[in-house]
Tab-separated table of C-alpha atoms in Angstrom:
chain	number	residue	atom	x	y	z
N	1	MET	CA	85.820	100.709	103.844
N	2	LEU	CA	82.783	102.913	104.340
N	3	ILE	CA	81.506	104.885	101.367
N	4	PRO	CA	78.678	107.439	101.368
N	5	ALA	CA	75.477	106.073	99.814
N	6	ARG	CA	75.163	109.167	97.606
N	7	MET	CA	78.242	108.212	95.572
N	8	SER	CA	77.659	106.880	92.100
N	9	GLU	CA	79.074	103.486	91.197
N	10	ALA	CA	81.812	105.160	89.128
N	11	GLU	CA	82.767	107.479	92.024
N	12	GLU	CA	82.765	104.526	94.393
N	13	GLN	CA	85.041	102.526	92.110
N	14	ARG	CA	87.437	105.463	91.718
N	15	TRP	CA	87.513	106.057	95.481
N	16	VAL	CA	88.187	102.381	96.238
N	17	THR	CA	91.061	102.382	93.729
N	18	VAL	CA	92.548	105.548	95.265
N	19	MET	CA	92.323	104.140	98.790
N	20	LEU	CA	93.799	100.763	97.820
N	21	ASP	CA	96.708	102.551	96.135
N	22	LYS	CA	97.278	104.600	99.296
N	23	LEU	CA	97.284	101.462	101.421
N	24	ALA	CA	99.706	99.757	99.043
N	25	ALA	CA	102.008	102.792	99.163
N	26	GLN	CA	101.983	102.762	102.980
N	27	GLU	CA	102.762	99.041	103.002
N	28	SER	CA	105.661	99.465	100.592
N	29	LYS	CA	107.258	102.209	102.706
N	30	ARG	CA	108.298	99.512	105.149
N	31	LEU	CA	111.674	98.588	103.712
N	32	LEU	CA	112.180	94.924	103.048
N	33	GLY	CA	115.459	93.259	103.906
N	34	ASP	CA	117.172	90.744	101.644
N	35	ALA	CA	115.671	87.812	103.581
N	36	GLU	CA	112.151	89.187	103.139
N	37	LEU	CA	112.878	89.825	99.471
N	38	ALA	CA	113.945	86.187	99.061
N	39	GLU	CA	110.734	85.026	100.786
N	40	ARG	CA	108.712	87.196	98.424
N	41	ALA	CA	110.533	85.713	95.437
N	42	GLU	CA	109.683	82.216	96.648
N	43	ARG	CA	106.009	83.166	97.095
N	44	LEU	CA	105.805	84.817	93.658
N	45	SER	CA	107.477	81.855	91.981
N	46	ALA	CA	105.009	79.479	93.632
N	47	GLN	CA	102.000	81.656	92.774
N	48	TYR	CA	102.818	82.599	89.175
N	49	LEU	CA	105.529	80.233	87.905
N	50	ASP	CA	104.475	76.945	89.506
N	51	GLY	CA	107.534	77.189	91.771
N	52	ARG	CA	109.890	76.531	88.867
N	53	ALA	CA	112.046	79.635	89.396
N	54	ARG	CA	114.339	78.973	92.348
N	55	PRO	CA	116.918	81.709	92.859
N	56	ARG	CA	119.960	80.976	95.010
N	57	SER	CA	120.147	84.615	96.101
N	58	VAL	CA	117.888	87.658	95.985
N	59	ARG	CA	119.186	90.991	97.236
N	60	TRP	CA	119.010	94.758	97.005
N	61	VAL	CA	121.922	96.532	95.322
N	62	THR	CA	122.903	100.185	95.086
N	63	ASN	CA	124.934	99.991	91.869
N	64	GLN	CA	122.001	99.707	89.426
N	65	ASN	CA	120.972	103.167	88.359
N	66	THR	CA	119.787	102.393	84.832
N	67	ARG	CA	118.032	99.073	85.506
N	68	TRP	CA	115.315	98.105	87.949
N	69	GLY	CA	116.692	94.614	88.375
N	70	SER	CA	119.020	92.026	86.937
N	71	CYS	CA	119.430	88.305	86.938
N	72	THR	CA	122.304	85.916	86.330
N	73	PRO	CA	120.620	82.603	85.451
N	74	ALA	CA	123.860	80.568	85.605
N	75	GLU	CA	124.343	81.649	89.231
N	76	GLY	CA	120.660	81.810	90.111
N	77	SER	CA	121.127	85.322	91.468
N	78	ILE	CA	118.652	88.194	91.349
N	79	ARG	CA	119.469	91.782	92.199
N	80	LEU	CA	116.919	94.578	92.578
N	81	SER	CA	117.836	98.249	92.458
N	82	HIS	CA	117.516	100.113	95.740
N	83	ARG	CA	115.538	102.718	93.744
N	84	LEU	CA	112.540	100.355	93.987
N	85	GLN	CA	112.450	100.642	97.766
N	86	GLY	CA	109.409	102.648	98.802
N	87	MET	CA	107.550	102.005	95.543
N	88	PRO	CA	104.165	100.248	95.696
N	89	GLU	CA	104.322	96.551	96.511
N	90	TYR	CA	102.825	95.525	93.172
N	91	VAL	CA	105.676	97.322	91.357
N	92	VAL	CA	108.384	95.579	93.397
N	93	ASP	CA	106.566	92.275	92.883
N	94	TYR	CA	106.453	92.846	89.129
N	95	VAL	CA	110.202	93.540	88.887
N	96	LEU	CA	110.952	90.556	91.100
N	97	LEU	CA	108.682	88.328	89.011
N	98	HIS	CA	110.300	89.692	85.828
N	99	GLU	CA	113.717	88.609	87.118
N	100	LEU	CA	112.356	85.250	88.300
N	101	ALA	CA	111.030	84.651	84.780
N	102	HIS	CA	114.571	85.228	83.475
N	103	LEU	CA	115.717	82.226	85.495
N	104	LEU	CA	113.446	80.206	83.193
N	105	VAL	CA	113.731	82.163	79.920
N	106	PRO	CA	116.814	84.325	79.359
N	107	GLY	CA	115.564	86.781	76.696
N	108	HIS	CA	112.486	88.970	76.232
N	109	GLY	CA	110.809	86.871	73.546
N	110	PRO	CA	107.195	85.674	73.432
N	111	ARG	CA	107.888	82.755	75.818
N	112	PHE	CA	109.195	85.193	78.423
N	113	TRP	CA	106.200	87.555	78.185
N	114	ARG	CA	103.754	84.638	78.375
N	115	LEU	CA	105.181	83.832	81.802
N	116	LEU	CA	104.362	87.344	83.014
N	117	GLU	CA	100.788	87.274	81.680
N	118	ALA	CA	99.728	85.459	84.851
N	119	TYR	CA	100.587	88.495	86.998
N	120	PRO	CA	97.472	90.706	86.907
N	121	ARG	CA	99.261	94.012	87.505
N	122	THR	CA	101.995	93.688	84.873
N	123	GLU	CA	100.765	96.544	82.680
N	124	ARG	CA	100.026	98.797	85.648
N	125	ALA	CA	103.496	98.197	87.134
N	126	ARG	CA	105.177	98.795	83.785
N	127	GLY	CA	103.215	102.046	83.427
N	128	TYR	CA	104.251	103.131	86.913
N	129	LEU	CA	107.926	102.489	86.147
N	130	GLU	CA	107.647	104.289	82.794
N	131	GLY	CA	106.158	107.255	84.661
N	132	VAL	CA	109.048	107.276	87.136
N	133	VAL	CA	111.535	107.285	84.264
N	134	ALA	CA	109.651	110.059	82.449
N	135	ALA	CA	109.385	112.157	85.618
N	136	GLY	CA	113.142	111.872	86.052
N	137	ARG	CA	113.586	113.575	82.683
N	138	LEU	CA	111.436	116.583	83.589
N	139	PRO	CA	113.351	119.809	84.023
N	140	HIS	CA	113.488	121.441	87.438
N	141	VAL	CA	110.888	124.195	87.621
N	142	PRO	CA	112.391	127.439	89.019
N	143	GLY	CA	110.725	128.450	92.263
N	144	GLU	CA	109.469	124.925	92.932
N	145	ARG	CA	110.013	123.838	96.506
N	146	ASP	CA	113.074	121.587	96.763
N	147	GLU	CA	112.636	118.400	98.738
């Protein structure tokens, strides 16, 4: 990435962050199939959970409108909501890692959250998802262009 020499260090840092986010958004627009999702789960488990989480199935579902993902530890199955498709890669990875952690720890206690501490973008991904939820509660503004 080329950056003008006249930029301050703070401007440079902000610009790099903006551009990396744009690149991540472009990457995530390519829809992943179930097989690719399973490969990602395997990679995330190896990278952040020492390979201990081994799901038997990982797939997209269209019947989860109030959850981002779910896991059935007894079956080793993970399901991610189709609403995540098109979101930044780090957000999808966070939700997938969250469900992988449930294969090891069923609840949301301290042991569970310690597993997610290894993922460096946990807080950012959670903030992104909270923003999506909050934006969904905003009223429609009259005269706003419908998409």
